[in-house]
PDB file of C-alpha atoms and ligand atoms in Angstrom:
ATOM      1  CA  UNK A1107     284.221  14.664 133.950  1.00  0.00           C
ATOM      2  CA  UNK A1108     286.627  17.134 135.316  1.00  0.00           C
ATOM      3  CA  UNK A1109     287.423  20.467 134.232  1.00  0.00           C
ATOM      4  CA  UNK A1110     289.964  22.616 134.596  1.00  0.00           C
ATOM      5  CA  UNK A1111     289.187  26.390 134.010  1.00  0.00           C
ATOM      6  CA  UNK A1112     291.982  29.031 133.697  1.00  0.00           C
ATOM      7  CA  UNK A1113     291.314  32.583 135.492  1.00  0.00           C
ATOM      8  CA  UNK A1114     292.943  35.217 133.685  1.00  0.00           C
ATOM      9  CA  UNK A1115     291.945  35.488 130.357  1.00  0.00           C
ATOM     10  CA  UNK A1116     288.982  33.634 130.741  1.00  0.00           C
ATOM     11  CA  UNK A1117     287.115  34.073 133.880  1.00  0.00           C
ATOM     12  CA  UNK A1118     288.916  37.714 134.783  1.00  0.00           C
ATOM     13  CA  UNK A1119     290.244  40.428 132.977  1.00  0.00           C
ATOM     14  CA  UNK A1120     294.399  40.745 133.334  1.00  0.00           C
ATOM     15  CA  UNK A1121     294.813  42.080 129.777  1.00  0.00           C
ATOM     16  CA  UNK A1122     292.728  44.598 130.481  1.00  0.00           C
ATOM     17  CA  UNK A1123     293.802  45.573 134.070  1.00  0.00           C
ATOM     18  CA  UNK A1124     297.526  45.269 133.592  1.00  0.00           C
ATOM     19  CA  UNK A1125     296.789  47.691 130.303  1.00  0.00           C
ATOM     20  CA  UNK A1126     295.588  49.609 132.982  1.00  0.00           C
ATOM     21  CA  UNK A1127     298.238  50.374 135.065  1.00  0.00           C
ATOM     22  CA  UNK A1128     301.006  50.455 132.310  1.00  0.00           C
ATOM     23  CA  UNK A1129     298.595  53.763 131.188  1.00  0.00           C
ATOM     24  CA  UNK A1130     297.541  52.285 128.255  1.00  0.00           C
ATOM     25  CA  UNK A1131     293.470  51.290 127.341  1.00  0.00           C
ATOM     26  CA  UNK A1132     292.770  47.802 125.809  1.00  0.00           C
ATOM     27  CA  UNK A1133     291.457  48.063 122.492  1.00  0.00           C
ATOM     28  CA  UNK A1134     290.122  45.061 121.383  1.00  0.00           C
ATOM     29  CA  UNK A1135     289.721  46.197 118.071  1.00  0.00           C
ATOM     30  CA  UNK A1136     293.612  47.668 117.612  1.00  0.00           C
ATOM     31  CA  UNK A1137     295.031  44.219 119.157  1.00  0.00           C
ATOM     32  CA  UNK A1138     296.988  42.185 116.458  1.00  0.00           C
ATOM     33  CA  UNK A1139     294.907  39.271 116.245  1.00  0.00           C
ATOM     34  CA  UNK A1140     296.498  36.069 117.639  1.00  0.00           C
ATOM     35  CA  UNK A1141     299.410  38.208 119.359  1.00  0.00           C
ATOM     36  CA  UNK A1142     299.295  36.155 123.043  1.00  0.00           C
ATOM     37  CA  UNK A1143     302.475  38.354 123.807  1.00  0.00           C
ATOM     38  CA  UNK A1144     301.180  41.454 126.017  1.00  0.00           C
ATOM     39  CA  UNK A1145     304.728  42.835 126.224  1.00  0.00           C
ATOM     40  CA  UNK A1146     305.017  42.954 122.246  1.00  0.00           C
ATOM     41  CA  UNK A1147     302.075  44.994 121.742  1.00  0.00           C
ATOM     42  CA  UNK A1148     302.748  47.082 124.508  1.00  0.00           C
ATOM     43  CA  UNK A1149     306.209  47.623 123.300  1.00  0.00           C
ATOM     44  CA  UNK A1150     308.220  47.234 126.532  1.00  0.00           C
ATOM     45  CA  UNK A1151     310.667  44.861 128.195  1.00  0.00           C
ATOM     46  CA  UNK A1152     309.420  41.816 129.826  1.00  0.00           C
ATOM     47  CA  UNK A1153     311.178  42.962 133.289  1.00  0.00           C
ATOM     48  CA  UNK A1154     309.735  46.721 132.734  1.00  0.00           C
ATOM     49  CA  UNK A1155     306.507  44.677 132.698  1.00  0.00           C
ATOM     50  CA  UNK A1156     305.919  42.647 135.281  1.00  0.00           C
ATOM     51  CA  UNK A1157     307.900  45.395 137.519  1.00  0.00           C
ATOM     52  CA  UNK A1158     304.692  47.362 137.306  1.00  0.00           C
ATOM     53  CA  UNK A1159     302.500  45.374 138.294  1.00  0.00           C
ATOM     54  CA  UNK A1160     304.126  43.466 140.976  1.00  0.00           C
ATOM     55  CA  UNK A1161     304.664  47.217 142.139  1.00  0.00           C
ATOM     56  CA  UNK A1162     300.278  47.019 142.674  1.00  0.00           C
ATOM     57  CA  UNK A1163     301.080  44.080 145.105  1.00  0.00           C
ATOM     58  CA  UNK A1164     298.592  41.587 145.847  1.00  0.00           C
ATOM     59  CA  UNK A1165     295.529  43.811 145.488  1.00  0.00           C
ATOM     60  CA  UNK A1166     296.236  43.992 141.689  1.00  0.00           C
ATOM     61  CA  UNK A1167     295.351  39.771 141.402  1.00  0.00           C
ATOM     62  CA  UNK A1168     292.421  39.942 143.998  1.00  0.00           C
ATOM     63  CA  UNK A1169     291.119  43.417 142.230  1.00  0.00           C
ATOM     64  CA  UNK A1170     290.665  41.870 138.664  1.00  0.00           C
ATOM     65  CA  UNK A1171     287.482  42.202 137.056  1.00  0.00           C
ATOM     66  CA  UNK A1172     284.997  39.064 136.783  1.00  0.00           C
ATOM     67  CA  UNK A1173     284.355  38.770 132.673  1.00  0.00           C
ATOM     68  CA  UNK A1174     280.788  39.487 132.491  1.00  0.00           C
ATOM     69  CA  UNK A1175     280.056  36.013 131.168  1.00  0.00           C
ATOM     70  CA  UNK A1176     282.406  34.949 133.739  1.00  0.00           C
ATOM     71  CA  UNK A1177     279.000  33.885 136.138  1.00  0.00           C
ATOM     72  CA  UNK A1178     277.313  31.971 133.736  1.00  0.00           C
ATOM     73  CA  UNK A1179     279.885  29.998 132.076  1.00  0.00           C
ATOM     74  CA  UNK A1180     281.169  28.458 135.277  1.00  0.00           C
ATOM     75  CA  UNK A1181     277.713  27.472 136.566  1.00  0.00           C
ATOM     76  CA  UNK A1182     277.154  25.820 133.137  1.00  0.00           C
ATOM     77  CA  UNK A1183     280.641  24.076 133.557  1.00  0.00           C
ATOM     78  CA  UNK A1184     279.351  22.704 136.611  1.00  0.00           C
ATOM     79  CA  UNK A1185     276.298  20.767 135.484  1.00  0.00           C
ATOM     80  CA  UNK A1186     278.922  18.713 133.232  1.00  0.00           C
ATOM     81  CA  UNK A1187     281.365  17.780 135.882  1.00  0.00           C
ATOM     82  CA  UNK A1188     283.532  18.930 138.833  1.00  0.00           C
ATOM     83  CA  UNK A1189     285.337  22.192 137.732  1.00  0.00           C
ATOM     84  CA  UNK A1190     288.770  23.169 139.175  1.00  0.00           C
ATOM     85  CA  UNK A1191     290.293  26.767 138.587  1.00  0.00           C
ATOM     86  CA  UNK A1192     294.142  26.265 137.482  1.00  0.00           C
ATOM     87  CA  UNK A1193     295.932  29.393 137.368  1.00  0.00           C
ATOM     88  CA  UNK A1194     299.090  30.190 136.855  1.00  0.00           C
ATOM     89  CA  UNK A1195     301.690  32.123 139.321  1.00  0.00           C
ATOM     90  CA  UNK A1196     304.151  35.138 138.089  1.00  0.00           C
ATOM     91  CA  UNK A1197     307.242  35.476 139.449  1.00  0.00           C
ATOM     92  CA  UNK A1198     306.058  37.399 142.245  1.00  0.00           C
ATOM     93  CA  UNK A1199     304.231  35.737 145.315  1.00  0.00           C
ATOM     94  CA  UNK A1200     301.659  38.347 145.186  1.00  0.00           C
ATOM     95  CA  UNK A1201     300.555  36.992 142.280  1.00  0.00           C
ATOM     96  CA  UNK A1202     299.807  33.268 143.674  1.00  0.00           C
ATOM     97  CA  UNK A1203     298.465  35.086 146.833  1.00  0.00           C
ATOM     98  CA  UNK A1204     296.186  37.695 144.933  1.00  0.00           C
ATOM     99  CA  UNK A1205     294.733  34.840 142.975  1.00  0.00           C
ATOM    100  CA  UNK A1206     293.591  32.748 145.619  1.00  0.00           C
ATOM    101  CA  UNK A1207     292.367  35.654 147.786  1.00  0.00           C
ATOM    102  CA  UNK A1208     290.330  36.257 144.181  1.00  0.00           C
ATOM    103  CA  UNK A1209     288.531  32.726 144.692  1.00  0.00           C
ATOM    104  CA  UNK A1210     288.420  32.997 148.592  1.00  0.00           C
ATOM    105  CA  UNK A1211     286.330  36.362 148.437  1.00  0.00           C
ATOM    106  CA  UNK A1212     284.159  34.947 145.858  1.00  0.00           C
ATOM    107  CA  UNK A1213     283.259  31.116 146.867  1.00  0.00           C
ATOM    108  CA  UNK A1214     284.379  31.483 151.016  1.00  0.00           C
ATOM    109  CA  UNK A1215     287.528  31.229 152.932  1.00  0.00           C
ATOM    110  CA  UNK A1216     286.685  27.388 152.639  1.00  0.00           C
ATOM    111  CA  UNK A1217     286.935  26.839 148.921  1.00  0.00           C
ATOM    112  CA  UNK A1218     290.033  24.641 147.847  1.00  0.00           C
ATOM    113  CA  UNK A1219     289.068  23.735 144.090  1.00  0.00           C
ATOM    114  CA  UNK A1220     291.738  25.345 142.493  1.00  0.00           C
ATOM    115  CA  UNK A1221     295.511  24.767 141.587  1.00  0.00           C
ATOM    116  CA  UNK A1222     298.334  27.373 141.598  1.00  0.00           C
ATOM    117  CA  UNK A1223     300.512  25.482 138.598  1.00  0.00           C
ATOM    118  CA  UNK A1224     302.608  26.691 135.812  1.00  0.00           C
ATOM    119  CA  UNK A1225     302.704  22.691 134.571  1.00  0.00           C
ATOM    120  CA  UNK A1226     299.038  22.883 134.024  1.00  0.00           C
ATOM    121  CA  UNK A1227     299.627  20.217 131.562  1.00  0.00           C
ATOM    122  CA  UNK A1228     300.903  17.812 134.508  1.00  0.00           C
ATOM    123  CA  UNK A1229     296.811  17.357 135.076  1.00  0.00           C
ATOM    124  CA  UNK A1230     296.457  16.080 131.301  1.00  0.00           C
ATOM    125  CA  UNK A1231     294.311  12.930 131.798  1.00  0.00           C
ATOM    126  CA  UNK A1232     291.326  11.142 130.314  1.00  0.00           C
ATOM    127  CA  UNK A1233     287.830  12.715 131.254  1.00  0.00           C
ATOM    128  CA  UNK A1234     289.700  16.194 132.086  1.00  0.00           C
ATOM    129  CA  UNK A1235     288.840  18.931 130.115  1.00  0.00           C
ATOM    130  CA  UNK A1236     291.319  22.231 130.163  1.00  0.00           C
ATOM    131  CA  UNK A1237     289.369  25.513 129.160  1.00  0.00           C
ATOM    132  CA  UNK A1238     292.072  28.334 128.595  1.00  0.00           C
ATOM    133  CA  UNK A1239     293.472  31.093 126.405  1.00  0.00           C
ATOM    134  CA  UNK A1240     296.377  30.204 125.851  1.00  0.00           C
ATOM    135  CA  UNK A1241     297.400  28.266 122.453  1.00  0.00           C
ATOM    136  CA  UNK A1242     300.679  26.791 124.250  1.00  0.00           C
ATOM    137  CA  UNK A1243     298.869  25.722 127.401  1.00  0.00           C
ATOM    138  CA  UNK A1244     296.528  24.110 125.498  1.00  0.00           C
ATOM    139  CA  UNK A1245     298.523  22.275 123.205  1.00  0.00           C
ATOM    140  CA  UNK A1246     300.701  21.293 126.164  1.00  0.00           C
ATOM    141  CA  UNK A1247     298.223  19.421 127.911  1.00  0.00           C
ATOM    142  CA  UNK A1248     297.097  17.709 124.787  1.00  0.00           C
ATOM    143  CA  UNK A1249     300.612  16.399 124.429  1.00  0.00           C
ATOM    144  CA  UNK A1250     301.301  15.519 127.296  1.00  0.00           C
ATOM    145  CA  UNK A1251     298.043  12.964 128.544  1.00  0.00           C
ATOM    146  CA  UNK A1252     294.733  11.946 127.646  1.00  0.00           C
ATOM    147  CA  UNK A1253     293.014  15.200 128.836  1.00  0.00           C
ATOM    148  CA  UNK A1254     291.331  17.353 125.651  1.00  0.00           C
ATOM    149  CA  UNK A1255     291.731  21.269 125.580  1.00  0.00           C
ATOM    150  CA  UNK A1256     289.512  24.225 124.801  1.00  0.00           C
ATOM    151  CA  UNK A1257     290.834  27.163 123.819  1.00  0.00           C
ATOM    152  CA  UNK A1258     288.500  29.872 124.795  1.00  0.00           C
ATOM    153  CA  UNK A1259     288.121  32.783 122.485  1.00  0.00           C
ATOM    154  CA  UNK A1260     290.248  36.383 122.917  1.00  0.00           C
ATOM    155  CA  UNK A1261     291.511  38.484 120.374  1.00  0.00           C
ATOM    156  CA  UNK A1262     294.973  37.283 121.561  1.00  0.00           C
ATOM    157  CA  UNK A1263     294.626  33.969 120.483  1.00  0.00           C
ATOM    158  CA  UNK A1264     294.031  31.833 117.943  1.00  0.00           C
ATOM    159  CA  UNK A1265     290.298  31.471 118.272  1.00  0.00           C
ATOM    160  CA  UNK A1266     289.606  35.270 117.798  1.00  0.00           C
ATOM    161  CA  UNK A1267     287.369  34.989 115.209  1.00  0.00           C
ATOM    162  CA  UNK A1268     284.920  33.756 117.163  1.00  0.00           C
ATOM    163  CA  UNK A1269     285.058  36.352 120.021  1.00  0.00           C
ATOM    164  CA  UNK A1270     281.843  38.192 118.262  1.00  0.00           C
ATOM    165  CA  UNK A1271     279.639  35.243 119.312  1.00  0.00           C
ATOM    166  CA  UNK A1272     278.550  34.190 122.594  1.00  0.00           C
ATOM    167  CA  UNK A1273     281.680  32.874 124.262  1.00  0.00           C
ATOM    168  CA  UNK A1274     280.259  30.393 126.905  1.00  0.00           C
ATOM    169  CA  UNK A1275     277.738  28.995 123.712  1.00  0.00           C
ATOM    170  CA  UNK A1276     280.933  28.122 121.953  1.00  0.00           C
ATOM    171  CA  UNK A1277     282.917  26.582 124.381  1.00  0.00           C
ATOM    172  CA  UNK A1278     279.619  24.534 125.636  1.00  0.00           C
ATOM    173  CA  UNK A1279     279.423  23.573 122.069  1.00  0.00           C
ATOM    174  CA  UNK A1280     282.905  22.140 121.345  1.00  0.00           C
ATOM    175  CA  UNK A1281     282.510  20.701 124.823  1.00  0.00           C
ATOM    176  CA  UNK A1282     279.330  18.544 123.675  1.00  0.00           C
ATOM    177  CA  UNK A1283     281.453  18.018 120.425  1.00  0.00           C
ATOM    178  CA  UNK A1284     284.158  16.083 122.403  1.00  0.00           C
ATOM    179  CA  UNK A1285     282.263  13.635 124.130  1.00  0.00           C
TER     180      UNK A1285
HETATM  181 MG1   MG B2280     295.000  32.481 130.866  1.00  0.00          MG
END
């Protein structure tokens, strides 16, 4: 089995970090539920945005916090299969660069199992799993192969009511549930 495991959102903390630096805290609790749109509930322009943190420059991607379940849900990934990280690059090339200096300062200057994609759903075939927060990525690479999708639980999405539980429990769960 292969798996395919999204970064921000799921393994790290960009919600919370680019909150951060637009002055604002993340409140879990105040965050429309299901509302994937950052710049909505922020209330700003898309451009206004992503200007801000593209102004943070590389160090922004390779700065973002590990989720503390982060650890444990990708070593359990790992006893089902080979796992890949696919993440997905803004506009900016710090972005793309910040992200994989993320994975190189954690698993060594070696490590290569990742993908840099916006088309995560090109990877869509049978025996691949994608584990991700988004509701459009998700149903995206359902559509478009064989490969199944997890959505993992954040307020943002539609699986927020079951961000009270242990996170890595569900998704090992509805893992299990697809085989
Ligand atoms: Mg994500």
């Amino acid at each position: 089995m292969i798996l395919y495991l999204d970064l921000d959102g799921v393994c790290v903390g960009f919600v919370e970090a680019a909150c951060r630096v637009h002055g604002r805290d993340f409140d879990e609790g105040s965050w429309p539920a299901g509302e994937y749109d950052i710049t909505k509930v922020l209330g700003i322009g898309d451009e206004e945005f992503w200007e801000v943190i593209h102004r943070q420059g590389v160090e922004f991607w390779r700065g973002l916090e590990a989720y503390p379940w982060f650890e444990r849900l990708y070593t359990e990934l790992q006893r089902l299969g080979r796992v890949y990280f696919v993440t997905s690059p803004t506009d900016s090339s710090h972005s793309a660069a910040g992200k994989m200096l993320w994975l190189k300062d954690r698993f060594g200057k070696g490590f290569r199992d990742f993908t840099i994609t916006r088309c995560k759903y090109l990877m869509s075939a049978s025996r691949c799993i994608l584990i991700d927060d988004s509701d459009h990525n998700i149903e995206a690479f359902e559509r478009h192969g064989q490969g199944k999708g997890i959505l993992f639980p954040q307020r943002w999405n539609s699986a927020y009511e079951h961000i009270n539980g242990d996170r890595v429990d569900w998704v090992m769960d509805r893992i299990q549930r697809l085989k």
